[in-house]
C-alpha positions as protocol buffer text, in pm:
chain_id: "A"
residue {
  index: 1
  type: UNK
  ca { x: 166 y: -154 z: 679 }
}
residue {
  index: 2
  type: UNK
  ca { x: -98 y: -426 z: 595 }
}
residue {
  index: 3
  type: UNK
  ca { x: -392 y: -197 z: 479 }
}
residue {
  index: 4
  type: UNK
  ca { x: -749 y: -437 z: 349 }
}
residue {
  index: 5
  type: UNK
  ca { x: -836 y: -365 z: 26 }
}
residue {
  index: 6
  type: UNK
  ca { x: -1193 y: -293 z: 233 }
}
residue {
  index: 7
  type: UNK
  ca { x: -1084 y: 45 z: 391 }
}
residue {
  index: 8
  type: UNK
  ca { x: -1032 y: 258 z: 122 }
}
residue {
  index: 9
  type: UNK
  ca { x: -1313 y: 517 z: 194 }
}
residue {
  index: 10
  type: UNK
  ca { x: -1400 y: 843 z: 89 }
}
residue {
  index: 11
  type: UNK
  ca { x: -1475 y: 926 z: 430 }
}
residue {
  index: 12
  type: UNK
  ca { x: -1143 y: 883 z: 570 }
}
residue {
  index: 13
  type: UNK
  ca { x: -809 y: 907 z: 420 }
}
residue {
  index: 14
  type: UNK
  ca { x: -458 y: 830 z: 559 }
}
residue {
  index: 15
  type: UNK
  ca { x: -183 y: 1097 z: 485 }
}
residue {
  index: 16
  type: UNK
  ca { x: 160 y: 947 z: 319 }
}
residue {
  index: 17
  type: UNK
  ca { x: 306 y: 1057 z: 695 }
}
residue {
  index: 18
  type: UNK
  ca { x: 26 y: 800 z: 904 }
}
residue {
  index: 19
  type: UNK
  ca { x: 112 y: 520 z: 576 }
}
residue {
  index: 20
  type: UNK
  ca { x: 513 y: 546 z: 654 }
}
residue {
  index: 21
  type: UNK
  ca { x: 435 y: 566 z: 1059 }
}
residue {
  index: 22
  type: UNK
  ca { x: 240 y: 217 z: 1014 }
}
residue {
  index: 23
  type: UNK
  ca { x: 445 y: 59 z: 802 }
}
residue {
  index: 24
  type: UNK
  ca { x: 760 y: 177 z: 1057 }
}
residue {
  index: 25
  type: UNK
  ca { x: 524 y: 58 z: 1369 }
}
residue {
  index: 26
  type: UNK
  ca { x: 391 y: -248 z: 1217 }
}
residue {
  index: 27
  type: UNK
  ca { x: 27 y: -101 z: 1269 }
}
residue {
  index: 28
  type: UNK
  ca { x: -234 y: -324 z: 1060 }
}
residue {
  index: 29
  type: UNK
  ca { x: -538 y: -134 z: 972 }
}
residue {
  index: 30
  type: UNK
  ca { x: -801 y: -415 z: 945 }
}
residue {
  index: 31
  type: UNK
  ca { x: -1132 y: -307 z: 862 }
}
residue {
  index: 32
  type: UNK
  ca { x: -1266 y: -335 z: 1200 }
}
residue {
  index: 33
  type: UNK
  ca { x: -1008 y: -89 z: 1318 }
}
residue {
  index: 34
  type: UNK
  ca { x: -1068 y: 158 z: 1006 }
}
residue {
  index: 35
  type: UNK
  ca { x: -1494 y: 115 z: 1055 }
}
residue {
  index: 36
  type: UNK
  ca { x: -1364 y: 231 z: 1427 }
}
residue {
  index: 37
  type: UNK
  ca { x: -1205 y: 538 z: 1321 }
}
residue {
  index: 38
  type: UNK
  ca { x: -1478 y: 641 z: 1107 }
}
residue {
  index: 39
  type: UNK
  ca { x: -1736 y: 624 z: 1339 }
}
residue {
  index: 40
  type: UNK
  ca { x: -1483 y: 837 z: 1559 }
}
residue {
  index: 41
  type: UNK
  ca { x: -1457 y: 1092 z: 1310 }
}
residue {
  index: 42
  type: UNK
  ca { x: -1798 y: 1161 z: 1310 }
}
residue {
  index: 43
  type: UNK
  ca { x: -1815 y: 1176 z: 1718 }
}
residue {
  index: 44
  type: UNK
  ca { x: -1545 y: 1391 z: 1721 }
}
residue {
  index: 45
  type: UNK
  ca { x: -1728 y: 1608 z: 1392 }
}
residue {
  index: 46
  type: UNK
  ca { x: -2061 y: 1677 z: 1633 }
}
residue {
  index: 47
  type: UNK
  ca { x: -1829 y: 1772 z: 1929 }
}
residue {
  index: 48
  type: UNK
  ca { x: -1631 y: 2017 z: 1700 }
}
residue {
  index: 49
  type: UNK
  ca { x: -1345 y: 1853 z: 1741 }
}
residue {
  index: 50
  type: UNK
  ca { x: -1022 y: 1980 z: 1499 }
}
residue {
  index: 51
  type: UNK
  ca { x: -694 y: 1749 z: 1542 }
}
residue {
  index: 52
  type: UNK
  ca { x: -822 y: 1551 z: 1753 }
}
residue {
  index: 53
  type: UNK
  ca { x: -636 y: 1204 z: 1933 }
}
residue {
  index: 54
  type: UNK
  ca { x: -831 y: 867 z: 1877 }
}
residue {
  index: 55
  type: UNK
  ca { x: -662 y: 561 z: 2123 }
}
residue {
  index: 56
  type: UNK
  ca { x: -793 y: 203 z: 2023 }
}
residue {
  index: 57
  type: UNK
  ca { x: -724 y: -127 z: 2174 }
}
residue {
  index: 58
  type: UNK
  ca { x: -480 y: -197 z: 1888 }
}
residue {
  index: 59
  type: UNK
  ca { x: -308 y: 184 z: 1824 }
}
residue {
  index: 60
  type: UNK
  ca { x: -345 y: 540 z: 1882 }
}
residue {
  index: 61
  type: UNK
  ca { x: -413 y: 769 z: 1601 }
}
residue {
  index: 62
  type: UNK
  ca { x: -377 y: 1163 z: 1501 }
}
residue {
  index: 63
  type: UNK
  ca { x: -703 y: 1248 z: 1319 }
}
residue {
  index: 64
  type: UNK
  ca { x: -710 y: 1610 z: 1118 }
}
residue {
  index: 65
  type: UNK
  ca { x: -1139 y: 1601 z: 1148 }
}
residue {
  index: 66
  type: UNK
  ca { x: -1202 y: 1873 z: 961 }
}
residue {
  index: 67
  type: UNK
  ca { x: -988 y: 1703 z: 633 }
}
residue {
  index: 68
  type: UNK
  ca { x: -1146 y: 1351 z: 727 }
}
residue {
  index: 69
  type: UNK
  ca { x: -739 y: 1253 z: 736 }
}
residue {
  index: 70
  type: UNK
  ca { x: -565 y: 1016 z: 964 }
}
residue {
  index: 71
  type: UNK
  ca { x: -253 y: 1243 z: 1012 }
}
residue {
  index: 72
  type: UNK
  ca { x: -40 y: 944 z: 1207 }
}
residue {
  index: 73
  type: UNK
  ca { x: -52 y: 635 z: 1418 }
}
residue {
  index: 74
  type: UNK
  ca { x: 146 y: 494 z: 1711 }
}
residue {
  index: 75
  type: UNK
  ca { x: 163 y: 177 z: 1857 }
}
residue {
  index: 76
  type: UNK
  ca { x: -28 y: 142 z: 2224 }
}
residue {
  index: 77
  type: UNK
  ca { x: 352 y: 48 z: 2374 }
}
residue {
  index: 78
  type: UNK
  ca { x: 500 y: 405 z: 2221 }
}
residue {
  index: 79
  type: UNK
  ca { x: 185 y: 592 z: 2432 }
}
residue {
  index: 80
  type: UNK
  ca { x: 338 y: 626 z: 2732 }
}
residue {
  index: 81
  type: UNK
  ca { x: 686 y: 803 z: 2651 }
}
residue {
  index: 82
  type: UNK
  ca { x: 519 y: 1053 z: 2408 }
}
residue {
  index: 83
  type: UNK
  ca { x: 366 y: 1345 z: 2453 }
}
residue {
  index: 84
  type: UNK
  ca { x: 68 y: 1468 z: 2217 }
}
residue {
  index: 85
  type: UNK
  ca { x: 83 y: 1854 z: 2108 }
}
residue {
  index: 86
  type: UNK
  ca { x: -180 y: 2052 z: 1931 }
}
residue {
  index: 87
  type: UNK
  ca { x: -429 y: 1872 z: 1957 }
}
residue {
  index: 88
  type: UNK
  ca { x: -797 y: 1987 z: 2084 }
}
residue {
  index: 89
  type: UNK
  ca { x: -958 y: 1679 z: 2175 }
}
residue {
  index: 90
  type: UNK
  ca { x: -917 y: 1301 z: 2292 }
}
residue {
  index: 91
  type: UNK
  ca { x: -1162 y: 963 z: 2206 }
}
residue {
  index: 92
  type: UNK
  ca { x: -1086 y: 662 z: 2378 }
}
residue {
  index: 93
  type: UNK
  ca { x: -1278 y: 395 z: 2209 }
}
């Protein structure tokens, strides 16, 4: 996984799980995409959102909201043949 020095935030974190999942997937976690998320996060925060699915234009992502955690990640090709359990919420951005 090719993670910018630029994302490490506070505000977000990624779980060792969503690291090995990007590094598997070849997911690249530019700033742009990570500045994404976070503003996410806080969308899905005022909607009261728990584990909540986030689907860019580059990946789709498994966000625990109420631990400010990126749980895992999926490339956009793997969205169609899986299916998303326990989750409470959905942001297409």
């Amino acid at each position: 996984m090719h993670v910018e020095e630029t994302v490490q935030s506070p505000d977000l974190q990624l779980s060792q799980h969503a690291i090995k999942r990007m590094t598997e997937r070849n997911i690249t976690l530019d700033a742009e995409e990570f500045t994404k998320l976070k503003s996410a996060l806080l969308k899905l925060k005022m909607k009261g959102g728990q584990d909540s699915l986030v689907i860019t234009n580059k990946a789709a992502y498994i966000l625990d909201v109420v631990k400010n955690k990126v749980v895992t990640a999926m490339d956009k090709q793997s969205l169609n043949e899986n299916v998303f359990t326990k989750i409470d919420s959905t942001l297409i951005l």
